[in-house]
Amino acid sequence: MKLDSKAPEGPLAEKWTKHKFNLKLVNPANKRKYDVIVVGTGLAGASAAASLGELGYNVKAFCFQDSPRRAHSIAAQGGINAAKNYQNDGDSIYRLFYDTIKGGDYRAREANVYRLAEVSVNIIDQCVAQGVPFAREYGGLLSNRSFGGAQVSRTFYARGQTGQQLLLGAYGALNRQIANGKVKMYTRSEMLDVVIVDGKARGIITRDLITGKIESHSAHAVLLCTGGYGNVFFLSTNAKGSNVTAAWRAHKKGALFANPCFTQIHPTCIPVTGDHQSKLTLMSESLRNDGRVWVPKTARPGLKAADAVNIPESERDYFLERKYPSFGNLVPRDVASRNAKYVCDEGRGVGTTGLAVFLDFSDAIKRDGEATIRAKYGNLFDMYAQITGDNPYKSPMMIFPAVHYTMGGLWVDYNLMTTVPGLYALGEANFSDHGANRLGASALMQGLADGYFVIPYTLGDYLAGMPYEKVSTDRPEFKEAIDTVQSRINKLLSIKGKKTVDQFHRELGLTMWDYCGMSRSEKGLKFAKEKIQKLKEEFWSNVAVLGGAGELNQELEKALRVADFIELGELMVDDALNRSESCGGHFREESATPDGEAKRKDDEFAYVAAWEYKGENQPEALHKEELIFENVKLTQRSYK
Amino acid sequence: MKITLKVWRQKDANSKGAFKTYEHSHVSQDMSFLEMLDVLNNELVQKGEESIAFDHDCREGICGMCSLYINGRPHGPLQTTTCQLHMRSFKDGETITIEPWRAKAFPVVKDLVVDRSAFDRIQRAGGYVSVNTGGVPDANEIAIPKKIADEAFDAATCIGCGACVAACKNASAMLFVSAKVSQFALLPQGQPERKERVEKMVAQMDDEGFGACTNTKACEAECPKGISVANIARMNREYFSAITSSYEVMAKGGGD
Ligand SMILES: Cc1cc2nc3c(=O)[nH]c(=O)nc-3n(C[C@H](O)[C@H](O)[C@H](O)COP(=O)(O)OP(=O)(O)OC[C@H]3O[C@@H](n4cnc5c(N)ncnc54)[C@H](O)[C@@H]3O)c2cc1C
Ligand code: SF4
Ligand code: FES
């Protein structure tokens, strides 16, 4: 298989304009003859479904929550980037492009990233027109902040609820199309397979989560906007329902999966308190602007935050400031996370589990006063106090890294099409724009770019070449897919084993976290692969799923998702094994500089690793898309 | 901690439900309320009993998916969402009663899960600004006084959880509907459709079978996002001027 990125030729700044002109159009009167399935109603899915409905296509949209407004995008806090240069501080499309490709450690496609930066400005216009209440200055114009160490202020925000406000804007646009009859919305409906007819994606199989009914839906094209797979780690900052099933099923039907091992671990999350922990809560990384990260110089197991104040300065190790004097506590996410892990591995972690480090505001409070700190971080401090029962104004916070985002995903070309014709992937579900590491405030931007401003153009090009005829769901391809789904469900219900789905999921998560998390080695990864294979066997012989198929059955929903996570876990390990370089969020212990920092190997690994499914228990085949950099010079990161 | 739980169990929408009592001895203060239920559910499954169905997703207090009527209060004793409630808010040995939201417009689906699609239908009736993708002005061409923008934002933070309805003895949805109406009544982008929006959304709200406002502010007291009843007053004014005045009067800001 030859991977063709379809990235247009020509100067970077003209590629998208030229490409749009070359794309075929569907006549306005003919758009209603095409049906499009959009799975997912997060920022990517809601914006795509609404925009395609406005153009005149017949859209069917799906989500597993009870309302499209509850997609995981709702939880994004910090903000969304756009190269508006409203602050007159030297931002430009090129600078946003450059920062994003560099931030991704040069593992993304230049053309895609440039387009993302280019349409970022339209996103803000669109959202404001919808009535999204972004933060404003006293003069009435939009406010910006600098985010994640960026040198310019290009982040637009709505207090700490940017994702919510953007999603409600897109949800409004979607609702308008539902009311107009152009979009039909299926809530509490989970896609369990994609249907391929004559080599093209022509439909999906879903399960109605209330009645358990398995249904077929046919269309001319299928868009997967189903989010990321961070929950493969069980504990992550993702919503509990976030899953890989849609993408994984597509993968097993021929869509290549790209860079699965590229995951992002966020340094400032609230630590685990015990075995009951069900998810992790992110604290905005802006906290590192004023908080100082430290652990005791010598191990003090079980040290509580309240007792930390009694540890004299001379016995504290401000390890980020010590190792990275010029960036200090503001080193990028992966560096901060990894170093927290190292000090905990040394036994110097704090709190009851020993898996936490302090984030201390006492100096900032002494310097600026409590009122100033409250004005800046009041809501975060309150949230922390509510969850932990500790008062961060009086004693340091405890933080620990957590899985936050997945850069890997379904491989797509410049048109966002996967390797299956007619099957597209948008938003976090694809691999496209963030390389090996995502910059803060750029996921919201990408989801909305894909949905509002890319797919409305590129989908037309594909549909223009398709006959209007619908395929019937009576065709054998649909029947076969239904049978597969049904027998999978029956199998899960018939095992009647001893271990709960959550127990399997936790075990998988722990293995992934220990061996395919912040720091990876060949030995560890090989060990993890064996463990995952055994876990898969055990799952299919000893999982306990009670209840029936024809009813609301949350254990069954989880079991179907965890079964796919286990398989994905193995592929992530394979991908991490193959990539014996350190880059972005992927740190390979064998590829480090003498002082232990990440070492990228551009001559060997400047490619996208795209994996092809080859059948049950067969090794997957690796395909490489070489990355060609015509505009940026590859440099090694240094934060010393 | 040890607690006793009295939980509403109901097989499906058509079956009759009843309370079932569980002794739960593996509770720690650090657990969130939903984690406490996770632990119980895992124990139930291991004993061969079906787990208790409840809605949740983000577990960060923002998606609005979790619900639960806990000891007679929506989202329990604190003014927050159930997912943000922790067991340290309860006493060792306490008996905790858990019911689904009770409202005609929110039928029970199973156990503690209810159908809140009525909220979506109300939003669909007009809770948006009718602009298509593309062809909109530059974002900074619309200047909005910060005070207005902040007020609109406060209204826009509603998470659509339905606690306001569950808290109200008439099961009124006024707080929820007024939050959206207010957001757009305040913002310049909302002006062109101001009249139709409030008329259509209120009409849909009535069709769904939500009750009339009791003026007791029970909704505001239980709203996890602190949505103010001032929005209800604003919606009443908006509605009144919409049905009594011509469009032009309203567009000039009449009735506010
Ligand atoms: C706590 C947190 C804070 C964040 N903050 C920021 C931030 O400040 N800035 C930023 O840029 N990014 C942020 N991110 C990242 C960003 O929120 C996500 O990457 C982005 O919202 C993903 O959007 P999406 O549309 O691709 O997918 P999602 O929002 O995850 O939506 C997925 C959709 O797919 C549906 N779905 C999934 N599987 C199926 C299936 N099998 N069948 C049917 N439907 C299905 C779901 O119902 C849902 O509607 C944050 C992430 C987290 C976790
Ligand atoms: S107004 Fe408050 S209680 Fe009612 S739905 Fe919105 S957030 Fe929930
Ligand atoms: S689970 Fe999302 S608000 Fe509680």
Short mmCIF file of C-alpha atoms in Angstrom, two decimals, chain B residues 38 44 50 56 80 173 198 205 215-216:
data_model
loop_
_atom_site.label_atom_id
_atom_site.label_comp_id
_atom_site.label_asym_id
_atom_site.label_seq_id
_atom_site.Cartn_x
_atom_site.Cartn_y
_atom_site.Cartn_z
CA ASP B 38 -18.79 2.19 41.02
CA LEU B 44 -22.79 -6.50 42.86
CA GLU B 50 -27.03 -6.56 38.02
CA HIS B 56 -22.45 10.19 34.02
CA THR B 80 -22.56 21.07 42.96
CA ALA B 173 -38.01 24.24 33.46
CA VAL B 198 -38.50 33.37 23.32
CA MET B 205 -41.38 24.10 27.09
CA ASN B 215 -41.54 31.62 42.45
CA THR B 216 -39.95 29.77 45.36
#
